[in-house]
Amino acid sequence: MNYSKISFPIFGLEINPDRVLQLGPVQIYYYGLIIAIGLSLAAVYGLRRCKQFGLKQDDVIDGALLIIPFAVLCARLYYCVFQWDHYKDNLISIFYIWEGGLAIYGGVLGAALGIVVFSAVKKINLPAVLDIVALGFLIGQSIGRWGNFFNREAFGSETTNFLRMGLYNITTKAWEFHHPTFLYESLWNAAGFVALHFLSKKRQYDGQIALGYAAWYGLGRAMIEGLRTDSLYWGPFRVSQVLALGSFIVATGVLIALTFYKHDRNKLYVNRVNKQ
């Protein structure tokens, strides 16, 4: 396939990565492979740290088997709803997930719903589950964004800044330089993971990390979404930007309000479970 070349002038790179990994008769799309790697690493992280949140490894495995497929389904449906004109005449293409087209907020909303149901059925503290899942989200999102790189998607408007990404237009035979917004978000999520990972070891109450995730990711996505050229719109508004800004404002407000309360770390779910 004659895909568009990609360059990063700051690193002196010019590459033309395939979208498909061919293993004999088997075709594996890098987009799906990278997302799978991100989800797998998030699950491994959850298995390693679950006891620090009062959970069992079986809880993580059961939760992953339930929540991940549902989150991916919701991410796809969310995207297709806001791109309905593209799919309405060929409904089977809704299932062509390997071609790209996952809306992260659809995935987050789907995962949140799955977590609520899972926590209620398993009778596990919901805020504690949200805390460890939020850390897993940041891992998955940081790595998963590189699937957009192989698909030549999720980039921003044209720019001349030092991190610009060049895409070779095979029609005009010219280079076009854009904001690599997939890279911005990947780095933003990686930084958020590192910060919240260490904060989680000193968290004062269950749900603090989940609120930190909503605030951090919301702020970054609200800024980065404004640079993109492929945003999903609801009327004149970028849907993800509105949701991101709302998440940031609400989560930050709650975090600030809770700083005025005195928190007893003995009431953390993990400490209550260990006392039983």
mmCIF file of N, CA and C in Angstrom, residues 87-183:
data_model
loop_
_atom_site.group_PDB
_atom_site.id
_atom_site.type_symbol
_atom_site.label_atom_id
_atom_site.label_comp_id
_atom_site.label_asym_id
_atom_site.label_seq_id
_atom_site.Cartn_x
_atom_site.Cartn_y
_atom_site.Cartn_z
ATOM 1 N N TYR A 87 -21.533 6.374 8.038
ATOM 2 C CA TYR A 87 -21.842 4.965 8.237
ATOM 3 C C TYR A 87 -23.257 4.569 7.836
ATOM 4 N N LYS A 88 -24.153 5.511 7.692
ATOM 5 C CA LYS A 88 -25.572 5.190 7.515
ATOM 6 C C LYS A 88 -25.860 4.385 6.252
ATOM 7 N N ASP A 89 -25.045 4.541 5.217
ATOM 8 C CA ASP A 89 -25.288 3.809 3.969
ATOM 9 C C ASP A 89 -24.512 2.501 3.879
ATOM 10 N N ASN A 90 -23.714 2.221 4.890
ATOM 11 C CA ASN A 90 -22.941 0.982 4.925
ATOM 12 C C ASN A 90 -22.777 0.558 6.378
ATOM 13 N N LEU A 91 -23.864 0.096 6.966
ATOM 14 C CA LEU A 91 -23.893 -0.174 8.406
ATOM 15 C C LEU A 91 -22.867 -1.210 8.841
ATOM 16 N N ILE A 92 -22.518 -2.129 7.949
ATOM 17 C CA ILE A 92 -21.548 -3.151 8.330
ATOM 18 C C ILE A 92 -20.193 -2.524 8.660
ATOM 19 N N SER A 93 -19.903 -1.362 8.088
ATOM 20 C CA SER A 93 -18.607 -0.707 8.332
ATOM 21 C C SER A 93 -18.480 -0.219 9.779
ATOM 22 N N ILE A 94 -19.578 -0.185 10.501
ATOM 23 C CA ILE A 94 -19.522 0.168 11.927
ATOM 24 C C ILE A 94 -18.613 -0.816 12.671
ATOM 25 N N PHE A 95 -18.568 -2.041 12.180
ATOM 26 C CA PHE A 95 -17.770 -3.080 12.843
ATOM 27 C C PHE A 95 -16.310 -3.085 12.400
ATOM 28 N N TYR A 96 -15.935 -2.221 11.439
ATOM 29 C CA TYR A 96 -14.561 -2.193 10.949
ATOM 30 C C TYR A 96 -13.679 -1.362 11.884
ATOM 31 N N ILE A 97 -13.551 -1.827 13.093
ATOM 32 C CA ILE A 97 -12.870 -1.051 14.125
ATOM 33 C C ILE A 97 -11.380 -0.909 13.839
ATOM 34 N N TRP A 98 -10.823 -1.855 13.072
ATOM 35 C CA TRP A 98 -9.397 -1.814 12.755
ATOM 36 C C TRP A 98 -9.035 -0.636 11.843
ATOM 37 N N GLU A 99 -10.026 -0.031 11.221
ATOM 38 C CA GLU A 99 -9.773 1.126 10.362
ATOM 39 C C GLU A 99 -9.653 2.422 11.162
ATOM 40 N N GLY A 100 -9.840 2.340 12.457
ATOM 41 C CA GLY A 100 -9.812 3.540 13.296
ATOM 42 C C GLY A 100 -11.218 3.991 13.599
ATOM 43 N N GLY A 101 -11.317 4.970 14.480
ATOM 44 C CA GLY A 101 -12.632 5.498 14.805
ATOM 45 C C GLY A 101 -13.134 5.064 16.168
ATOM 46 N N LEU A 102 -12.358 5.396 17.213
ATOM 47 C CA LEU A 102 -12.784 5.180 18.594
ATOM 48 C C LEU A 102 -12.759 6.533 19.291
ATOM 49 N N ALA A 103 -13.853 6.882 19.945
ATOM 50 C CA ALA A 103 -13.917 8.148 20.677
ATOM 51 C C ALA A 103 -13.663 7.861 22.150
ATOM 52 N N ILE A 104 -12.582 8.421 22.674
ATOM 53 C CA ILE A 104 -12.160 8.053 24.017
ATOM 54 C C ILE A 104 -13.221 8.362 25.064
ATOM 55 N N TYR A 105 -13.969 9.459 24.864
ATOM 56 C CA TYR A 105 -14.983 9.767 25.870
ATOM 57 C C TYR A 105 -16.107 8.752 25.869
ATOM 58 N N GLY A 106 -16.381 8.163 24.711
ATOM 59 C CA GLY A 106 -17.344 7.071 24.685
ATOM 60 C C GLY A 106 -16.830 5.892 25.485
ATOM 61 N N GLY A 107 -15.518 5.622 25.348
ATOM 62 C CA GLY A 107 -14.907 4.544 26.110
ATOM 63 C C GLY A 107 -14.913 4.809 27.599
ATOM 64 N N VAL A 108 -14.617 6.053 27.977
ATOM 65 C CA VAL A 108 -14.604 6.417 29.394
ATOM 66 C C VAL A 108 -16.004 6.288 29.995
ATOM 67 N N LEU A 109 -17.003 6.790 29.275
ATOM 68 C CA LEU A 109 -18.376 6.707 29.772
ATOM 69 C C LEU A 109 -18.836 5.254 29.871
ATOM 70 N N GLY A 110 -18.467 4.460 28.861
ATOM 71 C CA GLY A 110 -18.818 3.043 28.905
ATOM 72 C C GLY A 110 -18.138 2.324 30.048
ATOM 73 N N ALA A 111 -16.851 2.624 30.236
ATOM 74 C CA ALA A 111 -16.112 2.000 31.333
ATOM 75 C C ALA A 111 -16.697 2.409 32.685
ATOM 76 N N ALA A 112 -17.055 3.681 32.813
ATOM 77 C CA ALA A 112 -17.631 4.164 34.078
ATOM 78 C C ALA A 112 -18.921 3.420 34.402
ATOM 79 N N LEU A 113 -19.764 3.246 33.390
ATOM 80 C CA LEU A 113 -21.011 2.504 33.613
ATOM 81 C C LEU A 113 -20.716 1.060 33.993
ATOM 82 N N GLY A 114 -19.756 0.446 33.283
ATOM 83 C CA GLY A 114 -19.387 -0.929 33.603
ATOM 84 C C GLY A 114 -18.826 -1.064 35.006
ATOM 85 N N ILE A 115 -18.043 -0.068 35.435
ATOM 86 C CA ILE A 115 -17.454 -0.093 36.769
ATOM 87 C C ILE A 115 -18.530 0.005 37.848
ATOM 88 N N VAL A 116 -19.511 0.849 37.610
ATOM 89 C CA VAL A 116 -20.612 0.995 38.580
ATOM 90 C C VAL A 116 -21.341 -0.334 38.755
ATOM 91 N N VAL A 117 -21.652 -0.984 37.640
ATOM 92 C CA VAL A 117 -22.353 -2.269 37.697
ATOM 93 C C VAL A 117 -21.465 -3.327 38.356
ATOM 94 N N PHE A 118 -20.200 -3.366 37.942
ATOM 95 C CA PHE A 118 -19.262 -4.352 38.486
ATOM 96 C C PHE A 118 -19.103 -4.187 39.995
ATOM 97 N N SER A 119 -18.919 -2.955 40.447
ATOM 98 C CA SER A 119 -18.716 -2.697 41.881
ATOM 99 C C SER A 119 -19.947 -3.073 42.691
ATOM 100 N N ALA A 120 -21.121 -2.808 42.135
ATOM 101 C CA ALA A 120 -22.358 -3.145 42.839
ATOM 102 C C ALA A 120 -22.530 -4.660 42.948
ATOM 103 N N VAL A 121 -22.244 -5.375 41.861
ATOM 104 C CA VAL A 121 -22.399 -6.837 41.855
ATOM 105 C C VAL A 121 -21.390 -7.492 42.786
ATOM 106 N N LYS A 122 -20.133 -7.011 42.738
ATOM 107 C CA LYS A 122 -19.077 -7.599 43.551
ATOM 108 C C LYS A 122 -19.035 -7.028 44.976
ATOM 109 N N LYS A 123 -19.837 -5.996 45.217
ATOM 110 C CA LYS A 123 -19.888 -5.326 46.523
ATOM 111 C C LYS A 123 -18.511 -4.814 46.940
ATOM 112 N N ILE A 124 -17.898 -4.081 45.994
ATOM 113 C CA ILE A 124 -16.585 -3.476 46.211
ATOM 114 C C ILE A 124 -16.749 -1.969 46.237
ATOM 115 N N ASN A 125 -15.930 -1.298 47.014
ATOM 116 C CA ASN A 125 -15.992 0.155 47.130
ATOM 117 C C ASN A 125 -15.769 0.817 45.776
ATOM 118 N N LEU A 126 -16.774 1.543 45.284
ATOM 119 C CA LEU A 126 -16.721 2.143 43.951
ATOM 120 C C LEU A 126 -15.586 3.159 43.799
ATOM 121 N N PRO A 127 -15.408 4.121 44.722
ATOM 122 C CA PRO A 127 -14.307 5.088 44.556
ATOM 123 C C PRO A 127 -12.926 4.432 44.492
ATOM 124 N N ALA A 128 -12.726 3.357 45.258
ATOM 125 C CA ALA A 128 -11.433 2.664 45.230
ATOM 126 C C ALA A 128 -11.197 2.020 43.870
ATOM 127 N N VAL A 129 -12.234 1.439 43.296
ATOM 128 C CA VAL A 129 -12.115 0.843 41.965
ATOM 129 C C VAL A 129 -11.819 1.921 40.929
ATOM 130 N N LEU A 130 -12.510 3.049 41.035
ATOM 131 C CA LEU A 130 -12.302 4.146 40.093
ATOM 132 C C LEU A 130 -10.866 4.670 40.162
ATOM 133 N N ASP A 131 -10.293 4.661 41.358
ATOM 134 C CA ASP A 131 -8.914 5.142 41.518
ATOM 135 C C ASP A 131 -7.933 4.308 40.703
ATOM 136 N N ILE A 132 -7.993 3.008 40.856
ATOM 137 C CA ILE A 132 -7.017 2.164 40.156
ATOM 138 C C ILE A 132 -7.323 2.095 38.664
ATOM 139 N N VAL A 133 -8.609 2.157 38.303
ATOM 140 C CA VAL A 133 -8.965 2.156 36.884
ATOM 141 C C VAL A 133 -8.487 3.438 36.211
ATOM 142 N N ALA A 134 -8.550 4.564 36.921
ATOM 143 C CA ALA A 134 -8.101 5.837 36.355
ATOM 144 C C ALA A 134 -6.623 5.765 35.982
ATOM 145 N N LEU A 135 -5.823 5.134 36.823
ATOM 146 C CA LEU A 135 -4.403 4.975 36.520
ATOM 147 C C LEU A 135 -4.211 4.084 35.295
ATOM 148 N N GLY A 136 -5.034 3.038 35.207
ATOM 149 C CA GLY A 136 -4.984 2.172 34.037
ATOM 150 C C GLY A 136 -5.393 2.904 32.769
ATOM 151 N N PHE A 137 -6.395 3.794 32.882
ATOM 152 C CA PHE A 137 -6.815 4.606 31.739
ATOM 153 C C PHE A 137 -5.639 5.390 31.169
ATOM 154 N N LEU A 138 -4.878 6.019 32.056
ATOM 155 C CA LEU A 138 -3.769 6.859 31.604
ATOM 156 C C LEU A 138 -2.705 6.044 30.868
ATOM 157 N N ILE A 139 -2.470 4.821 31.338
ATOM 158 C CA ILE A 139 -1.529 3.940 30.638
ATOM 159 C C ILE A 139 -2.072 3.595 29.253
ATOM 160 N N GLY A 140 -3.319 3.135 29.223
ATOM 161 C CA GLY A 140 -3.922 2.726 27.966
ATOM 162 C C GLY A 140 -4.032 3.858 26.965
ATOM 163 N N GLN A 141 -4.409 5.049 27.452
ATOM 164 C CA GLN A 141 -4.559 6.188 26.559
ATOM 165 C C GLN A 141 -3.214 6.681 26.038
ATOM 166 N N SER A 142 -2.214 6.680 26.897
ATOM 167 C CA SER A 142 -0.898 7.144 26.479
ATOM 168 C C SER A 142 -0.322 6.265 25.377
ATOM 169 N N ILE A 143 -0.435 4.965 25.538
ATOM 170 C CA ILE A 143 0.088 4.038 24.537
ATOM 171 C C ILE A 143 -0.841 3.936 23.332
ATOM 172 N N GLY A 144 -2.135 3.866 23.588
ATOM 173 C CA GLY A 144 -3.101 3.688 22.515
ATOM 174 C C GLY A 144 -3.090 4.791 21.477
ATOM 175 N N ARG A 145 -2.724 6.012 21.876
ATOM 176 C CA ARG A 145 -2.686 7.126 20.928
ATOM 177 C C ARG A 145 -1.723 6.869 19.771
ATOM 178 N N TRP A 146 -0.748 5.987 19.968
ATOM 179 C CA TRP A 146 0.194 5.703 18.886
ATOM 180 C C TRP A 146 -0.448 4.888 17.776
ATOM 181 N N GLY A 147 -1.623 4.308 18.056
ATOM 182 C CA GLY A 147 -2.373 3.668 16.980
ATOM 183 C C GLY A 147 -2.801 4.699 15.948
ATOM 184 N N ASN A 148 -3.087 5.920 16.417
ATOM 185 C CA ASN A 148 -3.440 7.004 15.498
ATOM 186 C C ASN A 148 -2.281 7.358 14.581
ATOM 187 N N PHE A 149 -1.071 7.212 15.089
ATOM 188 C CA PHE A 149 0.119 7.492 14.296
ATOM 189 C C PHE A 149 0.164 6.585 13.064
ATOM 190 N N PHE A 150 -0.037 5.295 13.271
ATOM 191 C CA PHE A 150 0.011 4.355 12.153
ATOM 192 C C PHE A 150 -1.150 4.563 11.191
ATOM 193 N N ASN A 151 -2.266 5.070 11.688
ATOM 194 C CA ASN A 151 -3.429 5.326 10.829
ATOM 195 C C ASN A 151 -3.403 6.707 10.180
ATOM 196 N N ARG A 152 -2.374 7.503 10.474
ATOM 197 C CA ARG A 152 -2.274 8.878 9.959
ATOM 198 C C ARG A 152 -3.545 9.660 10.298
ATOM 199 N N GLU A 153 -3.926 9.648 11.577
ATOM 200 C CA GLU A 153 -5.139 10.338 12.000
ATOM 201 C C GLU A 153 -4.891 11.028 13.336
ATOM 202 N N ALA A 154 -5.902 11.777 13.785
ATOM 203 C CA ALA A 154 -5.842 12.488 15.063
ATOM 204 C C ALA A 154 -4.675 13.473 15.103
ATOM 205 N N PHE A 155 -4.410 14.119 13.963
ATOM 206 C CA PHE A 155 -3.411 15.193 13.961
ATOM 207 C C PHE A 155 -4.142 16.531 13.899
ATOM 208 N N GLY A 156 -3.398 17.617 14.096
ATOM 209 C CA GLY A 156 -4.018 18.925 14.206
ATOM 210 C C GLY A 156 -3.847 19.792 12.970
ATOM 211 N N SER A 157 -4.120 21.053 13.168
ATOM 212 C CA SER A 157 -4.012 22.019 12.073
ATOM 213 C C SER A 157 -2.550 22.229 11.697
ATOM 214 N N GLU A 158 -2.331 22.912 10.602
ATOM 215 C CA GLU A 158 -0.969 23.147 10.132
ATOM 216 C C GLU A 158 -0.212 24.070 11.086
ATOM 217 N N THR A 159 1.083 23.807 11.216
ATOM 218 C CA THR A 159 1.904 24.574 12.152
ATOM 219 C C THR A 159 3.358 24.586 11.690
ATOM 220 N N THR A 160 4.112 25.496 12.265
ATOM 221 C CA THR A 160 5.557 25.542 11.999
ATOM 222 C C THR A 160 6.350 25.314 13.278
ATOM 223 N N ASN A 161 5.671 24.883 14.369
ATOM 224 C CA ASN A 161 6.392 24.742 15.632
ATOM 225 C C ASN A 161 7.394 23.593 15.582
ATOM 226 N N PHE A 162 8.279 23.539 16.563
ATOM 227 C CA PHE A 162 9.424 22.623 16.499
ATOM 228 C C PHE A 162 9.019 21.152 16.567
ATOM 229 N N LEU A 163 7.814 20.846 17.099
ATOM 230 C CA LEU A 163 7.364 19.460 17.180
ATOM 231 C C LEU A 163 6.501 19.058 15.988
ATOM 232 N N ARG A 164 6.447 19.900 14.968
ATOM 233 C CA ARG A 164 5.557 19.650 13.841
ATOM 234 C C ARG A 164 5.804 18.270 13.211
ATOM 235 N N MET A 165 4.718 17.698 12.722
ATOM 236 C CA MET A 165 4.770 16.405 12.053
ATOM 237 C C MET A 165 4.453 16.621 10.581
ATOM 238 N N GLY A 166 5.301 16.101 9.715
ATOM 239 C CA GLY A 166 5.082 16.249 8.288
ATOM 240 C C GLY A 166 4.355 15.055 7.708
ATOM 241 N N LEU A 167 3.344 15.310 6.904
ATOM 242 C CA LEU A 167 2.637 14.261 6.171
ATOM 243 C C LEU A 167 2.816 14.544 4.682
ATOM 244 N N TYR A 168 3.303 13.566 3.952
ATOM 245 C CA TYR A 168 3.532 13.766 2.527
ATOM 246 C C TYR A 168 2.241 13.518 1.770
ATOM 247 N N ASN A 169 1.750 14.546 1.096
ATOM 248 C CA ASN A 169 0.518 14.446 0.322
ATOM 249 C C ASN A 169 0.830 13.784 -1.008
ATOM 250 N N ILE A 170 0.375 12.534 -1.173
ATOM 251 C CA ILE A 170 0.706 11.780 -2.375
ATOM 252 C C ILE A 170 -0.016 12.316 -3.605
ATOM 253 N N THR A 171 -0.999 13.190 -3.386
ATOM 254 C CA THR A 171 -1.717 13.797 -4.513
ATOM 255 C C THR A 171 -0.988 15.042 -5.015
ATOM 256 N N THR A 172 -0.623 15.925 -4.082
ATOM 257 C CA THR A 172 0.043 17.178 -4.457
ATOM 258 C C THR A 172 1.560 17.037 -4.528
ATOM 259 N N LYS A 173 2.083 15.881 -4.035
ATOM 260 C CA LYS A 173 3.527 15.639 -3.999
ATOM 261 C C LYS A 173 4.256 16.699 -3.164
ATOM 262 N N ALA A 174 3.634 17.100 -2.067
ATOM 263 C CA ALA A 174 4.220 18.136 -1.201
ATOM 264 C C ALA A 174 4.045 17.736 0.260
ATOM 265 N N TRP A 175 4.958 18.234 1.104
ATOM 266 C CA TRP A 175 4.867 17.991 2.545
ATOM 267 C C TRP A 175 3.916 19.004 3.179
ATOM 268 N N GLU A 176 3.097 18.523 4.128
ATOM 269 C CA GLU A 176 2.205 19.391 4.902
ATOM 270 C C GLU A 176 2.514 19.139 6.372
ATOM 271 N N PHE A 177 2.740 20.191 7.129
ATOM 272 C CA PHE A 177 3.167 20.047 8.525
ATOM 273 C C PHE A 177 2.032 20.403 9.488
ATOM 274 N N HIS A 178 1.803 19.493 10.431
ATOM 275 C CA HIS A 178 0.669 19.610 11.340
ATOM 276 C C HIS A 178 1.102 19.429 12.798
ATOM 277 N N HIS A 179 0.219 19.877 13.704
ATOM 278 C CA HIS A 179 0.407 19.565 15.123
ATOM 279 C C HIS A 179 0.227 18.055 15.306
ATOM 280 N N PRO A 180 1.188 17.342 15.900
ATOM 281 C CA PRO A 180 1.011 15.916 16.186
ATOM 282 C C PRO A 180 0.204 15.751 17.476
ATOM 283 N N THR A 181 -1.082 16.039 17.390
ATOM 284 C CA THR A 181 -1.896 16.070 18.614
ATOM 285 C C THR A 181 -1.961 14.710 19.305
ATOM 286 N N PHE A 182 -1.813 13.625 18.530
ATOM 287 C CA PHE A 182 -1.772 12.307 19.164
ATOM 288 C C PHE A 182 -0.561 12.228 20.097
ATOM 289 N N LEU A 183 0.554 12.831 19.681
ATOM 290 C CA LEU A 183 1.770 12.832 20.494
ATOM 291 C C LEU A 183 1.596 13.715 21.725
#
